[in-house]
GROMACS .gro file of C-alpha atoms in nm:
model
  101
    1UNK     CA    1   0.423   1.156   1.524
    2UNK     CA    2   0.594   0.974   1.769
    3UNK     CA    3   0.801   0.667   1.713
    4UNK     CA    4   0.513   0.388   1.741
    5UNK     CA    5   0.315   0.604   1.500
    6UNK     CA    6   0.633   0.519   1.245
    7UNK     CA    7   0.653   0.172   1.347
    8UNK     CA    8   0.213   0.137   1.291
    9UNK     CA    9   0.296   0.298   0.954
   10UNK     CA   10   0.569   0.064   0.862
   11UNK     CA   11   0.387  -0.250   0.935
   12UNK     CA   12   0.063  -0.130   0.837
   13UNK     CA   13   0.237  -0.042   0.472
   14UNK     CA   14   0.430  -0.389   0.473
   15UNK     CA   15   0.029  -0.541   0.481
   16UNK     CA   16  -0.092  -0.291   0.261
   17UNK     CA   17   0.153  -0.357  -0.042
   18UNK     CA   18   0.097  -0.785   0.049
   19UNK     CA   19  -0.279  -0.720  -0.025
   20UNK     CA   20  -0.218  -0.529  -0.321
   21UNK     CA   21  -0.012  -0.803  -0.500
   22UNK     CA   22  -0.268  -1.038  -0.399
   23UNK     CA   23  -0.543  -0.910  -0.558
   24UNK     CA   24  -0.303  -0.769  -0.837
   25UNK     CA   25  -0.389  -1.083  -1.097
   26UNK     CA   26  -0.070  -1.239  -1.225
   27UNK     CA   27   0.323  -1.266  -1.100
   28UNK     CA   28   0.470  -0.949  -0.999
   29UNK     CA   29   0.870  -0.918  -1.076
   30UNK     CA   30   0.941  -0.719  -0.756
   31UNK     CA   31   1.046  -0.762  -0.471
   32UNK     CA   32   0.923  -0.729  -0.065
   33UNK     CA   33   1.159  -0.412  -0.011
   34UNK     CA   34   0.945  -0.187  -0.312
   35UNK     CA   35   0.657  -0.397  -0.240
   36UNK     CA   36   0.690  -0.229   0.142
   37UNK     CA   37   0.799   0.094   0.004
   38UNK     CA   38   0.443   0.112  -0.219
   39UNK     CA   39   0.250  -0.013   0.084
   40UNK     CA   40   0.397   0.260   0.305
   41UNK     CA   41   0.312   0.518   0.024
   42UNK     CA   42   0.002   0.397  -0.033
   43UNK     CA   43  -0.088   0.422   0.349
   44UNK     CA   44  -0.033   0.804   0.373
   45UNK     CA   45  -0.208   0.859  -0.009
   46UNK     CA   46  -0.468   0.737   0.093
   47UNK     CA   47  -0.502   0.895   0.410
   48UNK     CA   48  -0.443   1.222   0.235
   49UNK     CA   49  -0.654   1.153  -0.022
   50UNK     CA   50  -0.943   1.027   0.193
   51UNK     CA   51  -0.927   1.348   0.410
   52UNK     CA   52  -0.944   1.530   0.093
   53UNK     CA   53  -1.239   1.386  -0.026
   54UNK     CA   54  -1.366   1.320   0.282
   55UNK     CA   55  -1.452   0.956   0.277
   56UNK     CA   56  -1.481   0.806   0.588
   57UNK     CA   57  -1.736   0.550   0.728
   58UNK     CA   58  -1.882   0.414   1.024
   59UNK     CA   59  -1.775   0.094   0.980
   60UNK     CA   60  -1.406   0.060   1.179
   61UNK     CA   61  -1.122  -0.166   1.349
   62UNK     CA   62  -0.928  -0.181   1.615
   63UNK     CA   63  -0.589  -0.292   1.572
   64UNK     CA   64  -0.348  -0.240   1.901
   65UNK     CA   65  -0.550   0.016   2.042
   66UNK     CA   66  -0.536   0.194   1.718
   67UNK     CA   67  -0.881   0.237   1.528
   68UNK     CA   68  -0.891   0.238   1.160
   69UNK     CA   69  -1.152   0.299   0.933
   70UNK     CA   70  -1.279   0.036   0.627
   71UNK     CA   71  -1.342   0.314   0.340
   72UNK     CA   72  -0.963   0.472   0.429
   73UNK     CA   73  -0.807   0.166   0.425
   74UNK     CA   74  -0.983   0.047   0.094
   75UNK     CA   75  -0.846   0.371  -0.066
   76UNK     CA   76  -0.483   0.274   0.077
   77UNK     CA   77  -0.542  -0.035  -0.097
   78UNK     CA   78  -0.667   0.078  -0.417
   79UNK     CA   79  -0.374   0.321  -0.436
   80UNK     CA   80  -0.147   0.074  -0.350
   81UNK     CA   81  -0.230  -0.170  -0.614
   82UNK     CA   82  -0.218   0.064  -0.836
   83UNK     CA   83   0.126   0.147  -0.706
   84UNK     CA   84   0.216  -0.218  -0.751
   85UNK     CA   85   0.119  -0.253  -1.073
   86UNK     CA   86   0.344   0.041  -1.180
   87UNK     CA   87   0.598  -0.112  -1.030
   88UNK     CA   88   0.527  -0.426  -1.227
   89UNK     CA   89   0.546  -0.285  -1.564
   90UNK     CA   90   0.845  -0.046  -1.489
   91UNK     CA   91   1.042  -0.429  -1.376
   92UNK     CA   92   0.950  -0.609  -1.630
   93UNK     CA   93   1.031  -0.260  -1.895
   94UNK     CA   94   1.383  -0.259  -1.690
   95UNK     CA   95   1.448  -0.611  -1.720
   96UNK     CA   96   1.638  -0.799  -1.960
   97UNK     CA   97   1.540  -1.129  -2.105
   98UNK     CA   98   1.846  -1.344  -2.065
   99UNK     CA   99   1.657  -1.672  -2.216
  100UNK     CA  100   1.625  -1.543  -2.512
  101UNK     CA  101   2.030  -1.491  -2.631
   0.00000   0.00000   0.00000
């Protein structure tokens, strides 16, 4: 991997981890850097795990010069709201209530 394939990954993740809190229904308490972090993740899960199972499709976009593929990237995305939603629950476990003293 060469240093645009890190960059690609990085901002590829960033959107990843923004569409998983969208469709994630409700507030999530975290913030953009874990939110990045999880998207990042996400992206090489579910690369790996679409290789593994071997779901591609014919159906894919071209981004940059850089061709993706739907099914892989809905993988990344299911991963990575699942991700989120960890990350949710673990906040708001972590968290202390201060309205409530």
């Amino acid at each position: 991997m060469d240093l645009q394939d890190y960059l690609t990954a990085i901002v590829f993740g960033t959107i990843i981890g923004v569409v998983a809190r969208i469709v994630l229904p409700g507030r999530q308490s975290i913030g953009i850097i874990p939110t990045v972090l999880i998207g990042m993740g996400a992206a090489v899960a579910g690369t790996w795990a679409a290789d593994r199972w071997e779901l591609h499709s014919d159906n894919l976009f071209t981004v940059t010069g850089r061709t993706f593929d739907w099914a892989v990237v809905g993988v990344q995305v299911g991963i990575a709201v699942v991700g989120v939603a960890i990350a949710a629950v673990l906040a708001k476990t972590f968290t202390t209530d201060r309205d409530s003293d």
